[in-house]
Coordinates of C-alpha atoms in Angstrom, one line a residue:
M1 CA -31.0 -1.7 62.7
K2 CA -30.5 2.1 62.8
V3 CA -27.9 2.9 60.1
I4 CA -27.4 1.0 56.7
G5 CA -24.2 1.8 55.0
V6 CA -24.7 0.8 51.3
G7 CA -21.3 2.1 49.7
F8 CA -19.0 -0.4 48.3
G9 CA -15.9 -1.6 50.1
R10 CA -12.8 0.8 49.8
T11 CA -15.0 3.8 50.2
G12 CA -13.8 4.4 53.8
T13 CA -16.2 2.0 55.2
L14 CA -13.9 0.7 58.1
S15 CA -13.5 4.3 59.1
V16 CA -17.3 5.0 59.0
K17 CA -17.7 1.8 61.1
A18 CA -15.5 3.2 63.7
A19 CA -17.2 6.7 63.6
L20 CA -20.7 5.0 63.9
E21 CA -19.6 3.0 66.9
E22 CA -18.2 6.2 68.5
L23 CA -21.4 7.9 68.0
G24 CA -23.4 5.1 69.8
F25 CA -24.6 3.3 66.6
G26 CA -22.7 0.2 67.3
P27 CA -21.7 -2.6 67.1
C28 CA -21.5 -2.0 63.5
Y29 CA -21.4 -5.0 61.0
H30 CA -18.6 -5.1 58.4
M31 CA -16.9 -7.8 56.2
V32 CA -14.5 -8.1 58.9
T33 CA -17.4 -9.2 61.3
A34 CA -18.2 -11.9 58.8
V35 CA -14.9 -13.1 58.5
E36 CA -14.5 -13.4 62.3
R37 CA -17.7 -15.4 62.4
P38 CA -17.6 -18.5 60.0
E39 CA -21.2 -19.4 60.6
H40 CA -22.1 -15.8 59.2
L41 CA -20.0 -16.5 56.0
R42 CA -22.2 -19.5 55.5
L43 CA -25.3 -17.4 55.9
W44 CA -24.2 -14.9 53.4
N45 CA -23.3 -17.6 50.9
A46 CA -26.8 -19.1 51.3
A47 CA -28.2 -15.5 50.5
H48 CA -26.0 -15.4 47.3
R49 CA -27.5 -18.8 46.4
G50 CA -30.9 -17.3 46.7
D51 CA -32.0 -18.9 50.0
R52 CA -34.2 -17.0 52.2
V53 CA -32.3 -15.3 54.9
D54 CA -33.5 -14.1 58.4
W55 CA -31.8 -10.7 58.4
D56 CA -32.7 -10.3 62.0
Q57 CA -30.6 -13.4 62.8
V58 CA -27.7 -12.0 60.9
F59 CA -27.7 -8.6 62.5
A60 CA -28.6 -9.7 66.0
G61 CA -26.8 -7.3 68.4
F62 CA -25.9 -4.8 65.8
E63 CA -27.2 -1.3 65.3
S64 CA -25.6 -0.6 62.1
T65 CA -23.9 -2.1 59.0
V66 CA -21.5 -1.0 56.2
D67 CA -19.3 -2.4 53.5
W68 CA -19.9 -5.9 51.8
P69 CA -21.5 -8.3 52.0
A70 CA -24.4 -6.3 53.2
C71 CA -24.3 -3.6 50.7
D72 CA -24.7 -6.2 48.0
F73 CA -28.3 -6.6 49.5
R74 CA -29.2 -3.0 49.7
P75 CA -32.9 -3.2 48.6
E76 CA -33.8 -6.1 50.8
L77 CA -32.2 -4.4 53.8
V78 CA -33.6 -0.8 53.0
E79 CA -37.1 -2.4 52.9
R80 CA -36.6 -4.7 55.7
Y81 CA -35.6 -1.8 58.0
P82 CA -37.6 1.1 57.0
D83 CA -36.7 3.3 59.9
A84 CA -33.0 3.0 59.4
K85 CA -31.0 5.9 57.9
V86 CA -29.0 5.0 54.7
V87 CA -25.5 6.1 54.2
L88 CA -23.7 5.8 50.8
T89 CA -20.0 6.2 51.3
V90 CA -18.3 7.4 48.1
R91 CA -14.8 8.5 46.8
D92 CA -13.5 9.5 43.3
P93 CA -14.2 6.6 41.0
E94 CA -10.6 6.4 39.7
R95 CA -9.2 6.5 43.1
W96 CA -11.7 3.9 44.2
Y97 CA -10.8 1.5 41.4
D98 CA -7.0 1.8 42.3
S99 CA -7.7 1.1 45.7
F100 CA -10.1 -1.9 44.9
A101 CA -7.6 -3.3 42.3
D102 CA -4.7 -3.2 44.7
T103 CA -6.4 -4.8 47.6
L104 CA -9.5 -6.8 46.9
V105 CA -9.0 -8.0 43.3
P106 CA -6.0 -10.0 44.0
L107 CA -7.7 -11.7 46.9
W108 CA -11.0 -12.2 45.2
T109 CA -9.4 -13.8 42.2
E110 CA -7.1 -16.1 43.9
D111 CA -6.6 -19.5 42.4
S112 CA -9.4 -21.8 43.6
A113 CA -6.8 -24.7 44.1
V114 CA -5.1 -22.5 46.5
A115 CA -8.2 -21.7 48.3
A116 CA -9.3 -25.3 48.4
T117 CA -6.2 -26.1 50.7
A118 CA -6.7 -23.0 53.1
P119 CA -8.4 -23.0 56.4
E120 CA -12.2 -23.5 56.4
R121 CA -12.8 -19.9 57.3
Y122 CA -10.9 -18.8 54.2
R123 CA -12.8 -21.3 51.9
E124 CA -16.1 -19.8 53.1
Y125 CA -14.7 -16.3 52.6
F126 CA -13.5 -17.2 49.1
R127 CA -16.9 -18.4 48.2
L128 CA -18.5 -15.2 49.5
V129 CA -16.3 -12.9 47.6
R130 CA -16.7 -15.0 44.4
G131 CA -20.4 -14.6 45.0
I132 CA -20.0 -10.9 45.3
A133 CA -17.8 -10.8 42.2
T134 CA -20.4 -12.5 40.2
R135 CA -23.4 -10.9 41.6
T136 CA -22.1 -7.3 41.5
F137 CA -19.4 -7.3 38.8
G138 CA -20.4 -10.1 36.4
G139 CA -16.9 -11.9 37.4
R140 CA -15.0 -9.0 35.4
L141 CA -13.0 -7.6 38.3
E142 CA -10.0 -6.9 36.1
D143 CA -12.0 -4.9 33.5
K144 CA -11.5 -1.4 34.8
A145 CA -14.1 0.4 32.6
H146 CA -16.7 -2.2 33.5
V147 CA -16.0 -2.2 37.4
V148 CA -15.9 1.6 37.4
E149 CA -19.2 1.7 35.4
V150 CA -20.9 -0.7 37.9
Y151 CA -19.6 1.5 40.8
R152 CA -21.1 4.7 39.3
R153 CA -24.3 2.9 38.4
H154 CA -24.6 1.4 42.0
N155 CA -24.3 5.0 43.5
D156 CA -26.9 6.4 41.0
E157 CA -29.4 3.6 41.9
V158 CA -28.9 4.3 45.5
R159 CA -29.6 8.1 45.1
A160 CA -32.7 7.3 42.8
A161 CA -34.1 4.7 45.2
V162 CA -33.6 6.1 48.5
P163 CA -35.6 9.2 49.6
A164 CA -33.3 12.3 50.1
D165 CA -34.3 12.7 53.7
R166 CA -33.3 9.2 54.5
L167 CA -30.1 9.3 52.7
L168 CA -26.5 10.8 53.3
V169 CA -23.9 10.7 50.6
H170 CA -20.7 10.8 52.6
E171 CA -17.0 11.0 51.8
V172 CA -14.6 10.3 54.6
K173 CA -12.8 13.6 54.0
D174 CA -16.1 15.4 55.0
G175 CA -15.4 14.4 58.6
W176 CA -17.8 14.4 61.5
E177 CA -20.2 17.3 60.7
P178 CA -22.5 15.8 57.9
L179 CA -22.7 12.6 59.5
C180 CA -23.5 13.9 62.9
R181 CA -26.1 16.3 61.5
F182 CA -27.7 13.5 59.5
L183 CA -27.9 11.3 62.6
G184 CA -29.0 14.0 64.9
V185 CA -26.1 13.6 67.4
P186 CA -23.5 16.0 68.5
V187 CA -20.0 16.2 66.9
P188 CA -17.5 14.6 69.3
T189 CA -15.4 17.2 70.9
G190 CA -11.7 17.2 70.2
R191 CA -11.8 13.9 68.3
E192 CA -10.6 13.5 64.6
F193 CA -12.7 11.6 62.3
P194 CA -11.4 8.1 62.1
H195 CA -9.1 7.3 59.1
L196 CA -8.5 3.5 59.0
N197 CA -7.4 0.8 56.7
D198 CA -4.9 2.2 54.4
R199 CA -3.6 -0.4 51.9
A200 CA -0.6 -1.7 53.9
S201 CA -2.9 -2.1 57.0
Y202 CA -5.7 -3.8 54.9
H203 CA -3.4 -6.6 53.7
A204 CA -2.1 -7.3 57.2
M205 CA -5.7 -7.3 58.6
V206 CA -6.8 -9.8 56.0
E207 CA -3.9 -12.0 56.6
R208 CA -4.4 -12.0 60.2
L209 CA -8.2 -12.7 60.0
L210 CA -8.0 -15.6 57.5
T211 CA -5.1 -17.4 58.7
G212 CA -5.4 -16.8 62.5

């Protein structure tokens, strides 16, 4: 593991995943990866239950990770991979919450009876995101003030816990330069920084992954 992304979802993590892979730090693990591999969903659910997890097994074949569910285990991963660089993706808290509320909250709070009749992959995903909602936000996903405070506190805790020379706080709008400088690689010539996963494409992607 060379790069650990510890920013919450909806902070440009899919764009950073694409950027890391283009820079040679891939494959990069993302929530999408877990959804594509139902056996991984079961591993993450075990982790939320407090079971011992073999992180090398989870990340076998991957050079980096971003987004949930991995960012939920930031202390464990930062300790397990002491040579890995740490990237905290951030955005304006109000804009982050608006995106979070429009995309993830409706899915994460879907009626459990509906989830029970869904394909197995979705049921495991539903268990996972309910675990994240409980572990990270105390289940209070629709309490904006609380969720924003959790978001701010998470970012502050990362800044306090990770040495400055090991940490990059990155906004997607900052582009290639800070990320490449931090990782010690050249800026790609003639390539715009990836900008993926707007709200419309997010909904289409989730439907494809969970029902396909």
